[in-house]
Short mmCIF file of N, CA, C and O in Angstrom, two decimals:
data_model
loop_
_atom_site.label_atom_id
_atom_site.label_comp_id
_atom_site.label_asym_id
_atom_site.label_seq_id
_atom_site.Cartn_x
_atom_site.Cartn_y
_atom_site.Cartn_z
N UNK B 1387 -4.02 -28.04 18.61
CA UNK B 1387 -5.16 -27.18 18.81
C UNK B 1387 -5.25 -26.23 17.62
O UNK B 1387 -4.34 -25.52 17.19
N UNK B 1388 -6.68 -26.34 17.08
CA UNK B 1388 -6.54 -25.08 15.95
C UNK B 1388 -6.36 -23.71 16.73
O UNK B 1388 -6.25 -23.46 17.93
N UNK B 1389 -6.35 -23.00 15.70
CA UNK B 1389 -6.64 -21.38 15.65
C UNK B 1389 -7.25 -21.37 15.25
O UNK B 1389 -7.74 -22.27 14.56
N UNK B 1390 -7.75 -19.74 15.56
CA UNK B 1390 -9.56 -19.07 15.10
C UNK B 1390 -9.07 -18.43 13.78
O UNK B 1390 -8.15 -18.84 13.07
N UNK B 1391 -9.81 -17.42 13.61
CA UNK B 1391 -9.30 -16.40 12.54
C UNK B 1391 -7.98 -16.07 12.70
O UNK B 1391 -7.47 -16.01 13.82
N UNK B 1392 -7.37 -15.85 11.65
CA UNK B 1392 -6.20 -14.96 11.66
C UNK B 1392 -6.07 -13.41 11.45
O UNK B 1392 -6.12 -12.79 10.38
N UNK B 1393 -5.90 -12.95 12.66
CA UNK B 1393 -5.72 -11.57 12.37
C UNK B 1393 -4.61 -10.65 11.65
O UNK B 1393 -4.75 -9.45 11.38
N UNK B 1394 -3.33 -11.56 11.38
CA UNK B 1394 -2.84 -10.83 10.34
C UNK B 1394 -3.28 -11.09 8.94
O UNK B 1394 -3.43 -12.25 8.57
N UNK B 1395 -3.54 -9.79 7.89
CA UNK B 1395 -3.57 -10.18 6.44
C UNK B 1395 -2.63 -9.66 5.97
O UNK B 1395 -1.77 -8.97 6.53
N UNK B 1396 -2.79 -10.08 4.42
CA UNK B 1396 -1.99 -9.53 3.47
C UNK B 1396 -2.41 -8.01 2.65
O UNK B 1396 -3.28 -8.11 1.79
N UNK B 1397 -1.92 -6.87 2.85
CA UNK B 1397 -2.20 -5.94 2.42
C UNK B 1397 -0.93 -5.34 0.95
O UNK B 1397 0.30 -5.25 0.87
N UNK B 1398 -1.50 -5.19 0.48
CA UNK B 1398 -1.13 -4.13 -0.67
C UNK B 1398 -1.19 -2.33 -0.96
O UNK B 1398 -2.24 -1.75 -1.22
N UNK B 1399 0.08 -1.68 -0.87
CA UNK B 1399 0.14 -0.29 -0.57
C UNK B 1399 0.47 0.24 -2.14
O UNK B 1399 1.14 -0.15 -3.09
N UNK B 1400 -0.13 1.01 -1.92
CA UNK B 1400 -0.20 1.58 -3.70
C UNK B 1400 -0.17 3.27 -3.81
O UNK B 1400 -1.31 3.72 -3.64
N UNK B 1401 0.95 4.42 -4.08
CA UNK B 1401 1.76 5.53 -4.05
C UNK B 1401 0.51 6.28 -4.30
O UNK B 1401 0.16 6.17 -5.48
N UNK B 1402 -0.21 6.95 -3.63
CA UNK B 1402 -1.03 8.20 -3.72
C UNK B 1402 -0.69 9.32 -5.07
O UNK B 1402 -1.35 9.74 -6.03
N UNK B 1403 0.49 9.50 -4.63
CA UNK B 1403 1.05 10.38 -6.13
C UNK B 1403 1.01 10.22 -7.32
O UNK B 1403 0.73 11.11 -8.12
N UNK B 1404 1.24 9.24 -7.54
CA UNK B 1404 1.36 8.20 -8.57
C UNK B 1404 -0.07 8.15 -9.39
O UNK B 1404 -0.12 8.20 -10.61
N UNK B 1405 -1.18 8.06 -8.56
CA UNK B 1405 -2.26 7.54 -8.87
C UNK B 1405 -3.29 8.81 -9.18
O UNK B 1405 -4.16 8.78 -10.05
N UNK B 1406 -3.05 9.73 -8.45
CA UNK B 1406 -3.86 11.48 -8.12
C UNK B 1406 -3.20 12.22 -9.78
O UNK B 1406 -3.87 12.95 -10.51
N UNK B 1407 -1.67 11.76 -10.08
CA UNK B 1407 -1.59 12.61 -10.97
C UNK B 1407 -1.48 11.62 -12.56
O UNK B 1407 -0.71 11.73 -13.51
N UNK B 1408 -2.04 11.14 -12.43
CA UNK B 1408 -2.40 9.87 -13.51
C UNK B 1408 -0.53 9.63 -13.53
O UNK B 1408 0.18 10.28 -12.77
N UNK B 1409 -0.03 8.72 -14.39
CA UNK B 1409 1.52 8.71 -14.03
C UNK B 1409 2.25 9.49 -14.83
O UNK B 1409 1.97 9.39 -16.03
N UNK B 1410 3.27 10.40 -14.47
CA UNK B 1410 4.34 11.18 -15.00
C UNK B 1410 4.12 10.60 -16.60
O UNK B 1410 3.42 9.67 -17.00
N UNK B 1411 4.99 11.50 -17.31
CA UNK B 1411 5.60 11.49 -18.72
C UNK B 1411 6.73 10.49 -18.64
O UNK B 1411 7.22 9.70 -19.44
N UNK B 1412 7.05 10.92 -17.02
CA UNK B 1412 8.92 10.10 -17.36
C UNK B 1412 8.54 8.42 -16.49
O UNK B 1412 9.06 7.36 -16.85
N UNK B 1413 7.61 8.54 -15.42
CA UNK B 1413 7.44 7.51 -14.73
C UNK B 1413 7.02 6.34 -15.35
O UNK B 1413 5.92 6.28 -15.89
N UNK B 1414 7.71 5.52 -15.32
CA UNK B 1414 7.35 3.67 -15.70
C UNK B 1414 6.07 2.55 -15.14
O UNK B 1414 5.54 1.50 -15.50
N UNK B 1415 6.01 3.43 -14.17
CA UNK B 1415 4.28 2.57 -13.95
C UNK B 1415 3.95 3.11 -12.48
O UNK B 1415 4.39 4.25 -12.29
N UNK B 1416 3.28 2.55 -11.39
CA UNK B 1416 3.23 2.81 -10.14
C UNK B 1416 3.76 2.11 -8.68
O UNK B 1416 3.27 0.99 -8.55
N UNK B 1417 4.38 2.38 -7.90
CA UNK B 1417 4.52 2.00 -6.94
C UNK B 1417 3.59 1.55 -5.97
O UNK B 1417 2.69 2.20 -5.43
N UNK B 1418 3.95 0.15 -5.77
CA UNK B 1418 2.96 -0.97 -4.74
C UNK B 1418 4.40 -1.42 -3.85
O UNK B 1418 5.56 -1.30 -4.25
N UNK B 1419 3.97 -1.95 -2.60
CA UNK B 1419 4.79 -2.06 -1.61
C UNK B 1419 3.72 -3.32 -1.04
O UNK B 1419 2.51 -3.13 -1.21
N UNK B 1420 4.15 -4.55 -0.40
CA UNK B 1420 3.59 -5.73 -0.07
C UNK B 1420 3.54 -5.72 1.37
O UNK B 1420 4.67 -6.09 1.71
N UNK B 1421 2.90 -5.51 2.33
CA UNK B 1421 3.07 -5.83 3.88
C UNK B 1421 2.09 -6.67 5.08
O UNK B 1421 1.30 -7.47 4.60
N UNK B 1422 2.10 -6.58 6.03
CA UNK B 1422 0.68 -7.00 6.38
C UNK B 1422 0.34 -6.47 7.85
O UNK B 1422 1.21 -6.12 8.65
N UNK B 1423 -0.89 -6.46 8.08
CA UNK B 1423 -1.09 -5.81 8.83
C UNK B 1423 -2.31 -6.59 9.98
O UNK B 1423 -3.16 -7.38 9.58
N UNK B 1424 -2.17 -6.20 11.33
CA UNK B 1424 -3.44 -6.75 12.37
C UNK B 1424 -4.76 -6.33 12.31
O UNK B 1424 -5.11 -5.47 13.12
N UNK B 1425 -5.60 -6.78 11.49
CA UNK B 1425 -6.84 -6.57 11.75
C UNK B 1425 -7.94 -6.27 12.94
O UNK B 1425 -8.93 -5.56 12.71
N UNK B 1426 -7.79 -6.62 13.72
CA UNK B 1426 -8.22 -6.37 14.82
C UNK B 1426 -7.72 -5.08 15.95
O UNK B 1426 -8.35 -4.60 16.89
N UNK B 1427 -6.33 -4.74 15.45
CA UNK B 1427 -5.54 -3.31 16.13
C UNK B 1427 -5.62 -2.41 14.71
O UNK B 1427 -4.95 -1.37 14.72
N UNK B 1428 -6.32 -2.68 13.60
CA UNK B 1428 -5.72 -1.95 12.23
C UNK B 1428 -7.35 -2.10 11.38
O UNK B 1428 -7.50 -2.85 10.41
N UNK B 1429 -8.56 -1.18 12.02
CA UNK B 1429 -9.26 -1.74 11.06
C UNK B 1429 -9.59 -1.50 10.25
O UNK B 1429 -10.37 -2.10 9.51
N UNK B 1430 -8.84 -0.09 10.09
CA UNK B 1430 -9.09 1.32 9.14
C UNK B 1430 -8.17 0.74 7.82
O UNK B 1430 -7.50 -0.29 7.88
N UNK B 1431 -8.26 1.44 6.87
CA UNK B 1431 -6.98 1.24 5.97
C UNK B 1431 -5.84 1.79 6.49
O UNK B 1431 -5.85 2.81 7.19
N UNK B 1432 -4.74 1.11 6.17
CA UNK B 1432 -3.37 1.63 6.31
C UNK B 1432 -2.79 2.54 5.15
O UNK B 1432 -2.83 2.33 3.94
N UNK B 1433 -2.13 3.82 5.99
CA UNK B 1433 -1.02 4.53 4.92
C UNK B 1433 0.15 4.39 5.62
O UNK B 1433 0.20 4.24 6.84
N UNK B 1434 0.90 4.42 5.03
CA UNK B 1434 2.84 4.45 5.41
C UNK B 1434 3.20 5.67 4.30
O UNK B 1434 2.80 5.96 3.18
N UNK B 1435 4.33 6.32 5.39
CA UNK B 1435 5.43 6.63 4.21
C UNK B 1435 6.53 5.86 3.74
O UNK B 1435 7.37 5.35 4.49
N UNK B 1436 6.51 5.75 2.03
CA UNK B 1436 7.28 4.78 1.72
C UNK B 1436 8.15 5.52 0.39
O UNK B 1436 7.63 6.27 -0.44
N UNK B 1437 9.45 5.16 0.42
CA UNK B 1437 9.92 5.98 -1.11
C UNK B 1437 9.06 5.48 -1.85
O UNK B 1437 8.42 4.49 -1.49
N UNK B 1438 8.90 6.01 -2.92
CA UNK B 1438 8.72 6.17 -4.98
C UNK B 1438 9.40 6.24 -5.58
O UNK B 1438 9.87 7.37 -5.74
N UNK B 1439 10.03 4.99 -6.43
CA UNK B 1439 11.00 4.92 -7.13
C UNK B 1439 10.43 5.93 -8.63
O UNK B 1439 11.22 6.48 -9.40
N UNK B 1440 9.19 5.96 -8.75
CA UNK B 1440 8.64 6.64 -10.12
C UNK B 1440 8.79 8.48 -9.58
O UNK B 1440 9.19 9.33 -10.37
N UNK B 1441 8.45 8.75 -8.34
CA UNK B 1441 8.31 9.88 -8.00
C UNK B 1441 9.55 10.49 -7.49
O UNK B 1441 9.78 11.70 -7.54
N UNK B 1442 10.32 9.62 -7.00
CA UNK B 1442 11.56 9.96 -6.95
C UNK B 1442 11.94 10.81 -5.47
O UNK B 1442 13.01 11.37 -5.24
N UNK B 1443 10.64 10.70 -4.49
CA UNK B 1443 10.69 10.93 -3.01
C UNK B 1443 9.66 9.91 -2.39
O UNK B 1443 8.86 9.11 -2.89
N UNK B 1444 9.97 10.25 -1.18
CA UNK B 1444 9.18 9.66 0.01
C UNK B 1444 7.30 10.36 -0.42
O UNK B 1444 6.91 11.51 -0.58
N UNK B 1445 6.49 8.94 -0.47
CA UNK B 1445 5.01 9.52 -0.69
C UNK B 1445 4.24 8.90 0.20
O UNK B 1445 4.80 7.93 0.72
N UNK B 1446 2.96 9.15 0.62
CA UNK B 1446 2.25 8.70 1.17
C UNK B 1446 1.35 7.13 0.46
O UNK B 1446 0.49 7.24 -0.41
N UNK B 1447 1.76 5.80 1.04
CA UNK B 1447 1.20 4.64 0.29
C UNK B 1447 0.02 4.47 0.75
O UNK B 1447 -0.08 4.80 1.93
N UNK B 1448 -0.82 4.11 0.31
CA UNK B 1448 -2.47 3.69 1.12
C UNK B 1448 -2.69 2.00 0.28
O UNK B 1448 -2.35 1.22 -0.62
N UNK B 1449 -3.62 2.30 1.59
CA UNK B 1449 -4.20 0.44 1.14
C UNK B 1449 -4.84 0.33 0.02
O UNK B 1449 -5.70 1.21 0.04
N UNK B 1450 -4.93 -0.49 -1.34
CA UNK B 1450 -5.96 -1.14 -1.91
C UNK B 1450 -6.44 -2.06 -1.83
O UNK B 1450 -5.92 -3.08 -1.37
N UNK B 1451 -7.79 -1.92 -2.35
CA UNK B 1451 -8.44 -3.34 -2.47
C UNK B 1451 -7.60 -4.40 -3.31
O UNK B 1451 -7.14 -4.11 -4.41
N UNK B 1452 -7.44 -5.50 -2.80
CA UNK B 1452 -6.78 -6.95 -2.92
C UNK B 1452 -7.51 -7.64 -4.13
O UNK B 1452 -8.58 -8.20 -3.93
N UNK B 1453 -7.06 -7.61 -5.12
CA UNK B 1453 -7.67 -8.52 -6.07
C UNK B 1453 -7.71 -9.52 -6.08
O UNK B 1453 -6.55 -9.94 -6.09
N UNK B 1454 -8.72 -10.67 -6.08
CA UNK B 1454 -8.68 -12.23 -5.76
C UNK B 1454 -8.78 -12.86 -7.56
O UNK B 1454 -8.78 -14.07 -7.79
#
């Protein structure tokens, strides 16, 4: 039997900090984090708190748009 849609996707989380303060002097690029999430219970964008290896604490990650 098929399935319909799939309600999990693939989302991409990308460091708020990171991005608000263009990147540090000392920081090496930006923090992205790979996860996925239920569309149908999730229809908003997702944030997590996730460390920053560039920021060097716990930041707030938000969703981006998915490049195809």
């Amino acid at each position: 039997m098929a399935k319909g849609k799939d309600a999990r996707v693939t989302v991409v989380l990308e460091c708020t900090g990171c991005v608000r303060e263009g990147v540090n002097k000392e920081s090496m690029g930006i923090s992205r984090y790979i996860t996925q999430k239920n569309q149908h219970n999730t229809p908003n964008r997702l944030e997590l708190k996730k460390f920053c290896p560039y920021c060097f604490k716990h930041m707030i990650h938000g969703e981006i748009k998915k490049k195809k």
